[in-house]
PDB file of C-alpha atoms in Angstrom:
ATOM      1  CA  UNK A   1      13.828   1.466  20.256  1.00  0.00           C
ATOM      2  CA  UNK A   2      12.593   2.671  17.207  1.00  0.00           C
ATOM      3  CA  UNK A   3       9.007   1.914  15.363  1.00  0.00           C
ATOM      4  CA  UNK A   4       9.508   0.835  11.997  1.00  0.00           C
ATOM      5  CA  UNK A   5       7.990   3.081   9.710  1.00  0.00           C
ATOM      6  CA  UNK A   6       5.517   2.288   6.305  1.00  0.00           C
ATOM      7  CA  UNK A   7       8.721   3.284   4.904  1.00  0.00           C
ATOM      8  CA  UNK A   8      10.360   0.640   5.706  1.00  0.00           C
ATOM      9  CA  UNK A   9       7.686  -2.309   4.245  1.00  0.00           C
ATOM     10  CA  UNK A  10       7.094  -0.356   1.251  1.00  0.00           C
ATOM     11  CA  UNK A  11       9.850  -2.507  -0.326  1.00  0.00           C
ATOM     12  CA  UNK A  12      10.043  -5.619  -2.251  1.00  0.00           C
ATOM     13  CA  UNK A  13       8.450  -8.789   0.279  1.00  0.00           C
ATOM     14  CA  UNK A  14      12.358 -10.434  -0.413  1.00  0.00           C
ATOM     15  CA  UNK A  15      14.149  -7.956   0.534  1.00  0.00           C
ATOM     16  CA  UNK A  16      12.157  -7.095   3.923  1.00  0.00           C
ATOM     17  CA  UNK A  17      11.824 -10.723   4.992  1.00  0.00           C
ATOM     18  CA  UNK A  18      15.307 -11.479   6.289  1.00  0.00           C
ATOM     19  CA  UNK A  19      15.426  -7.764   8.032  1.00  0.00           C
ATOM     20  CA  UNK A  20      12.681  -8.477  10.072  1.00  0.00           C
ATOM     21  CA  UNK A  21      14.439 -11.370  11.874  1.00  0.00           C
ATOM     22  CA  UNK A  22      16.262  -9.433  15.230  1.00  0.00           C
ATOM     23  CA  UNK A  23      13.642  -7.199  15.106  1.00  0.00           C
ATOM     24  CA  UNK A  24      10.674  -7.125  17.885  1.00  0.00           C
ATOM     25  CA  UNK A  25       7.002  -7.939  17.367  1.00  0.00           C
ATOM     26  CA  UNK A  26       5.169  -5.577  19.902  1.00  0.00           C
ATOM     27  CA  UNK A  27       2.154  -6.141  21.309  1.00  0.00           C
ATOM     28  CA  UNK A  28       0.126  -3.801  23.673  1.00  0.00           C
ATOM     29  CA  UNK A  29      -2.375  -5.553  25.699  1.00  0.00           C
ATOM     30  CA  UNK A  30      -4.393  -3.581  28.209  1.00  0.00           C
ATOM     31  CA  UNK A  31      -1.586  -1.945  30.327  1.00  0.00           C
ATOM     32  CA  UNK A  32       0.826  -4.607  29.241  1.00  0.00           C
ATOM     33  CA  UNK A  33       3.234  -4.468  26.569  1.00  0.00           C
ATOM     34  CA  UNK A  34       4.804  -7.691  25.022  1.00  0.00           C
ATOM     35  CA  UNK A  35       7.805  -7.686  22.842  1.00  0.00           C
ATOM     36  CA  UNK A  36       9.303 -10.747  20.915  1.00  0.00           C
ATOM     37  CA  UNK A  37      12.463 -10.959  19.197  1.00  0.00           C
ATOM     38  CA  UNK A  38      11.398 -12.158  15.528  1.00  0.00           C
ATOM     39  CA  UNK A  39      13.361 -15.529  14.078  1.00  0.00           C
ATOM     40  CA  UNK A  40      11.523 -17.141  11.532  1.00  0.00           C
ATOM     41  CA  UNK A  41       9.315 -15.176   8.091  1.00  0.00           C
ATOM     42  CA  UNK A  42       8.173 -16.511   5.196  1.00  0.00           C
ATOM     43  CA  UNK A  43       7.994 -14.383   2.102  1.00  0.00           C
ATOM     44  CA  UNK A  44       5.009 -14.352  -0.234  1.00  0.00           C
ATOM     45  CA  UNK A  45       5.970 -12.328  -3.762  1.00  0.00           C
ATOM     46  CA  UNK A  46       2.947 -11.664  -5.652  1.00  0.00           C
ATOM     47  CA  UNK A  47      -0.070 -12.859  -7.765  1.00  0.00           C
ATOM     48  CA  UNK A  48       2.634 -15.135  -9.879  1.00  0.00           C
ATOM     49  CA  UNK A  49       3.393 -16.421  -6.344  1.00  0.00           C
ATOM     50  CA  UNK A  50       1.291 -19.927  -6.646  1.00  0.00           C
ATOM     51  CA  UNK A  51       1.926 -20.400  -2.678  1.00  0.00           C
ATOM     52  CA  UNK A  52       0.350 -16.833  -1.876  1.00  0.00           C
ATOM     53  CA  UNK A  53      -3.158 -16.121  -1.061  1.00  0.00           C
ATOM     54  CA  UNK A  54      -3.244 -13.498  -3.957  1.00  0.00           C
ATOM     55  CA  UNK A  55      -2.710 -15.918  -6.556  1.00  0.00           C
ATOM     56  CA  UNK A  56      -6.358 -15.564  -7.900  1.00  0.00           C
ATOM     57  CA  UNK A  57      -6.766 -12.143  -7.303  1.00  0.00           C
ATOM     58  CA  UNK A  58      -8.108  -9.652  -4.637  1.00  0.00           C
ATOM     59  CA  UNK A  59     -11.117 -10.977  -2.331  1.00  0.00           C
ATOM     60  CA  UNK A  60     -12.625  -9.764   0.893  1.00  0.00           C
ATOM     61  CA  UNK A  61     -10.195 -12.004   2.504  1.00  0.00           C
ATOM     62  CA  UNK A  62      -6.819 -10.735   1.166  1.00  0.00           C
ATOM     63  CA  UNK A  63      -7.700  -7.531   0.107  1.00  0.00           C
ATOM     64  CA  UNK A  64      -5.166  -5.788   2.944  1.00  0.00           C
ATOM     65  CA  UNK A  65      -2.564  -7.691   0.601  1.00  0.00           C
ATOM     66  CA  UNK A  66      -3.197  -5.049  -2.035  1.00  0.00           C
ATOM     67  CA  UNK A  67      -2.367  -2.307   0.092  1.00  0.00           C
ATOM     68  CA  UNK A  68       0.756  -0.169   0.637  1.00  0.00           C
ATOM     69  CA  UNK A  69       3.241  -1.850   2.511  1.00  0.00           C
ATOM     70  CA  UNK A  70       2.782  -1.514   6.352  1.00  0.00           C
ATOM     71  CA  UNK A  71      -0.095  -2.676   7.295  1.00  0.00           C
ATOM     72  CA  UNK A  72      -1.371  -6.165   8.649  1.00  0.00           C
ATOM     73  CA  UNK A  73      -2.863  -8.897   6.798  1.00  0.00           C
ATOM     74  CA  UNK A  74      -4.486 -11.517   9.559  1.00  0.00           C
ATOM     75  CA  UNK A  75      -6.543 -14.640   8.132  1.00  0.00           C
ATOM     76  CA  UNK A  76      -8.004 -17.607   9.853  1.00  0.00           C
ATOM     77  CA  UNK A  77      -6.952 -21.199   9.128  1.00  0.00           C
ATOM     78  CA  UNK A  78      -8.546 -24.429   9.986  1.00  0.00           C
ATOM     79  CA  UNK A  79     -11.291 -22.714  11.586  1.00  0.00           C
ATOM     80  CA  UNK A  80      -8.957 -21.988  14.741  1.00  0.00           C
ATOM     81  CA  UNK A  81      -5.816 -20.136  14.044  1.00  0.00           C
ATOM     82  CA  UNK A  82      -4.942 -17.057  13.499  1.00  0.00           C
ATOM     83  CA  UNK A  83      -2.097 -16.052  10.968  1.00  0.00           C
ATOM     84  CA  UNK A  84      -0.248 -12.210  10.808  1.00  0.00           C
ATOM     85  CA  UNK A  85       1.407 -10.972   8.218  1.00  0.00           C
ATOM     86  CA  UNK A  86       3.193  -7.808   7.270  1.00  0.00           C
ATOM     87  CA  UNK A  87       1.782  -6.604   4.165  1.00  0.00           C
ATOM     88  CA  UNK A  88       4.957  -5.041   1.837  1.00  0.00           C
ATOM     89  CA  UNK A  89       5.724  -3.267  -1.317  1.00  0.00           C
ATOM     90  CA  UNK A  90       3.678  -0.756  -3.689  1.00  0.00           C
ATOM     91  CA  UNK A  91       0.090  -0.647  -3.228  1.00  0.00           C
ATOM     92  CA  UNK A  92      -1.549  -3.128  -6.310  1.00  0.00           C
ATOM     93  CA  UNK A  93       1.267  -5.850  -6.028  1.00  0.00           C
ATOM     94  CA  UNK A  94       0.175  -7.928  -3.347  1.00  0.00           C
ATOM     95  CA  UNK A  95       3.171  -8.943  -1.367  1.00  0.00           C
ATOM     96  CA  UNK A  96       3.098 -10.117   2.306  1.00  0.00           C
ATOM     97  CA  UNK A  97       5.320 -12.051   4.796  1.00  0.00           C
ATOM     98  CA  UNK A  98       4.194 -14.432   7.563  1.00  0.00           C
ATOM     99  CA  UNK A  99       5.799 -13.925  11.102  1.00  0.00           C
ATOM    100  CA  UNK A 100       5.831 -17.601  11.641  1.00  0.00           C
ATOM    101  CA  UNK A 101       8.272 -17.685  15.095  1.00  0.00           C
ATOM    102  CA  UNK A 102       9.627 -15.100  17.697  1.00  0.00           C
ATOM    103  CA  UNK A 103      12.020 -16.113  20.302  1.00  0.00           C
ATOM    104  CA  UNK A 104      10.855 -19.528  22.156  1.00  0.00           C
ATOM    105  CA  UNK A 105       7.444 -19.663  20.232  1.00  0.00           C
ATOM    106  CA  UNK A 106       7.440 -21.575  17.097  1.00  0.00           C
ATOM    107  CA  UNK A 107       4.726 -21.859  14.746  1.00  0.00           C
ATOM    108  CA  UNK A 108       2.597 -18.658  13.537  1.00  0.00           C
ATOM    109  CA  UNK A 109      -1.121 -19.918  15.268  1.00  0.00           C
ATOM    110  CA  UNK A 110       0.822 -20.261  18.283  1.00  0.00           C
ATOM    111  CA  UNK A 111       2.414 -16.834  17.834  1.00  0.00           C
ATOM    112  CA  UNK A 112      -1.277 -15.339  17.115  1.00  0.00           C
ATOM    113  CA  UNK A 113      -2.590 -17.025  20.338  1.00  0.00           C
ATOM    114  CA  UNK A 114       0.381 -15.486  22.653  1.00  0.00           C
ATOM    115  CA  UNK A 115      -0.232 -12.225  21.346  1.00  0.00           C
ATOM    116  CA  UNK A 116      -3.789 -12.231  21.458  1.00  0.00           C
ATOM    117  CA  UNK A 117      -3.852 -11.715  17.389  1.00  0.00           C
ATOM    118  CA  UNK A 118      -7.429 -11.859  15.336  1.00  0.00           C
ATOM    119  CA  UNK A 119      -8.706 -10.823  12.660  1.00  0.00           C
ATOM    120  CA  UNK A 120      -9.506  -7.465  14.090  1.00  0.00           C
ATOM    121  CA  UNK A 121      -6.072  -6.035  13.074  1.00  0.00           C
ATOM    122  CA  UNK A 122      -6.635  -7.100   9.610  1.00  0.00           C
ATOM    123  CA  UNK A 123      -5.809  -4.150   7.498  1.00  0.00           C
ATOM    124  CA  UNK A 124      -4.941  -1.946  10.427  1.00  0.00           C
ATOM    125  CA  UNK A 125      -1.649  -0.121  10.214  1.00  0.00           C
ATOM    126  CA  UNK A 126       1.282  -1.827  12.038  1.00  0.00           C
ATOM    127  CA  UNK A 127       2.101   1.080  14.597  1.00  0.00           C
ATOM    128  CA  UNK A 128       2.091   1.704  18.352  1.00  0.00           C
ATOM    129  CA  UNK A 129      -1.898   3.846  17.724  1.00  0.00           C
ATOM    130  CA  UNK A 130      -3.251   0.113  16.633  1.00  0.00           C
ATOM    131  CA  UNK A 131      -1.748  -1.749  19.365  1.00  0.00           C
ATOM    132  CA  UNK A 132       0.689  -4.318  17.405  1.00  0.00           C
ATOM    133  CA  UNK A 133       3.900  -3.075  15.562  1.00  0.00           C
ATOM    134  CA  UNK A 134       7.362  -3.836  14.855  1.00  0.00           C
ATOM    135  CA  UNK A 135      10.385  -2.154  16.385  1.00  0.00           C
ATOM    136  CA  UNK A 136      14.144  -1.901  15.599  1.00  0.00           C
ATOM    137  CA  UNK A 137      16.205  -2.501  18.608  1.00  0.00           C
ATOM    138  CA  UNK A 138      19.480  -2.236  16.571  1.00  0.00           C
ATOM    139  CA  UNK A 139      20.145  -6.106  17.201  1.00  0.00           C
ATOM    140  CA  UNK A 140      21.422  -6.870  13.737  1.00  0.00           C
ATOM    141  CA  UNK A 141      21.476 -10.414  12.666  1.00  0.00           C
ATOM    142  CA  UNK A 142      24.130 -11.557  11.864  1.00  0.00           C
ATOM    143  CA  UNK A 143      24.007 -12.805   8.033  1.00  0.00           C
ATOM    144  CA  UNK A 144      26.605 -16.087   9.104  1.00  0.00           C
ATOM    145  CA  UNK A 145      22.998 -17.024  11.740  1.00  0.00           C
ATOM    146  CA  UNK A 146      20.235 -16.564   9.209  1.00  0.00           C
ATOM    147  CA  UNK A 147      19.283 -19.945   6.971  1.00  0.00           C
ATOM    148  CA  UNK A 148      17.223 -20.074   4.001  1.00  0.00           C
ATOM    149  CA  UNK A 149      14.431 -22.397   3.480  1.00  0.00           C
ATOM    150  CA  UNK A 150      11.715 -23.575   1.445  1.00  0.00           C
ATOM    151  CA  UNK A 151       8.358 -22.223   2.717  1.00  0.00           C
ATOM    152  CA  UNK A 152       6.295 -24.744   5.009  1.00  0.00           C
ATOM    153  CA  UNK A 153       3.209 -26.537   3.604  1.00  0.00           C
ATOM    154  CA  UNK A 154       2.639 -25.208   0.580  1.00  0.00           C
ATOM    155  CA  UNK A 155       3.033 -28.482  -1.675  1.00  0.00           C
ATOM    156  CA  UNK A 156       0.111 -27.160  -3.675  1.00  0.00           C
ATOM    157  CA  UNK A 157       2.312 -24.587  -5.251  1.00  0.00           C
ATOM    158  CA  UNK A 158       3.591 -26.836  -7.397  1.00  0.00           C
ATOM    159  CA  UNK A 159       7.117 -28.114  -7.695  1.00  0.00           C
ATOM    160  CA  UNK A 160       8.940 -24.746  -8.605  1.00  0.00           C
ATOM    161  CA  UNK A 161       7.504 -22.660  -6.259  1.00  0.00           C
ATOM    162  CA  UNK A 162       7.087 -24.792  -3.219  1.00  0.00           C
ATOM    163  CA  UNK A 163      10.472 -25.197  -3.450  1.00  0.00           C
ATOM    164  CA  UNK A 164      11.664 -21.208  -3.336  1.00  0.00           C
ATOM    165  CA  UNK A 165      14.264 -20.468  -0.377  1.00  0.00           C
ATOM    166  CA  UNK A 166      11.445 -17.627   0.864  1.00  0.00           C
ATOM    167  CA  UNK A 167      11.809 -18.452   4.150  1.00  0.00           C
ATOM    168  CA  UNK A 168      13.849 -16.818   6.588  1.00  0.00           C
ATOM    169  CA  UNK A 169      14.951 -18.512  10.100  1.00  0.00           C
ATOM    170  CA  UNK A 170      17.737 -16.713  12.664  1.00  0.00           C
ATOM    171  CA  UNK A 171      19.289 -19.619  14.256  1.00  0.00           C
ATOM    172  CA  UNK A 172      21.302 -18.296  17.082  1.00  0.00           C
TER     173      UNK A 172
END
């Protein structure tokens, strides 16, 4: 098992997104650690993105968007869920992806909820010291299992790009 490294995210959001899927969200809670095998990402490419949060510039809210790659971007929607993302790329260009499913949990709130996932690792480094990182298992996916879609809800993107194949799903 090894931690990926800042290294690794510190690449273009496209590129990272279908790499992730095989690969193990980790989660240590108390004495307990939790690890589950990631199979569906969304991709979110920049302020020219019209789906992504960054599309009107940096705020309190999305500023961990405008980091370096590797570090967690966790936002709140409809007052009740909790979202993660892995923050990619060069630090300025504000490029993310959403771990929407992992093994039998679909759906990124309900993802958040099973891991115990708020706001408070918003920002924070994805590594073993903050409690919540990703690690390499050397499960490849196999390209022949991984499907590309259009992201999910984001009809206020506008034709073009809520229509982008920038999601990822392993379908094993």
């Amino acid at each position: 098992m090894k931690t990926l490294t800042r290294k690794f995210f510190q690449r273009p959001a496209l590129t990272v997104a279908p790499e992730l899927l095989g690969k193990y969200l980790v989660r240590k809670i108390g004495g307990r650690t939790i690890a589950l095998k990631i199979t569906d990402v969304e991709a979110y490419v920049g302020s020219e993105d019209k789906a992504s949060h960054a599309r009107f510039g940096r705020t309190a809210r999305n500023a961990p968007m405008f980091s370096a790659g590797g570090v967690w971007y966790v936002y709140l929607i409809y007052g009740n869920h909790w979202l993660l993302n892995i923050v990619t790329g060069k630090k300025g260009k504000p490029e993310a992806i959403l771990l929407r499913g992992a093994e039998t949990i679909a759906g990124p709130g309900r993802l958040t909820d099973a891991l115990k996932v708020t706001g408070a690792f918003s920002g924070k480094p994805a590594s073993r010291l903050a409690g919540l990182w990703i690690e390499d298992r050397e499960e490849k996916a196999r390209q022949a299992l991984i499907k590309r879609l259009p992201r999910v809800s984001v009809d206020y993107a506008g034709p073009v790009w809520s229509k982008k194949l920038y999601r990822f799903v392993l379908s094993e």
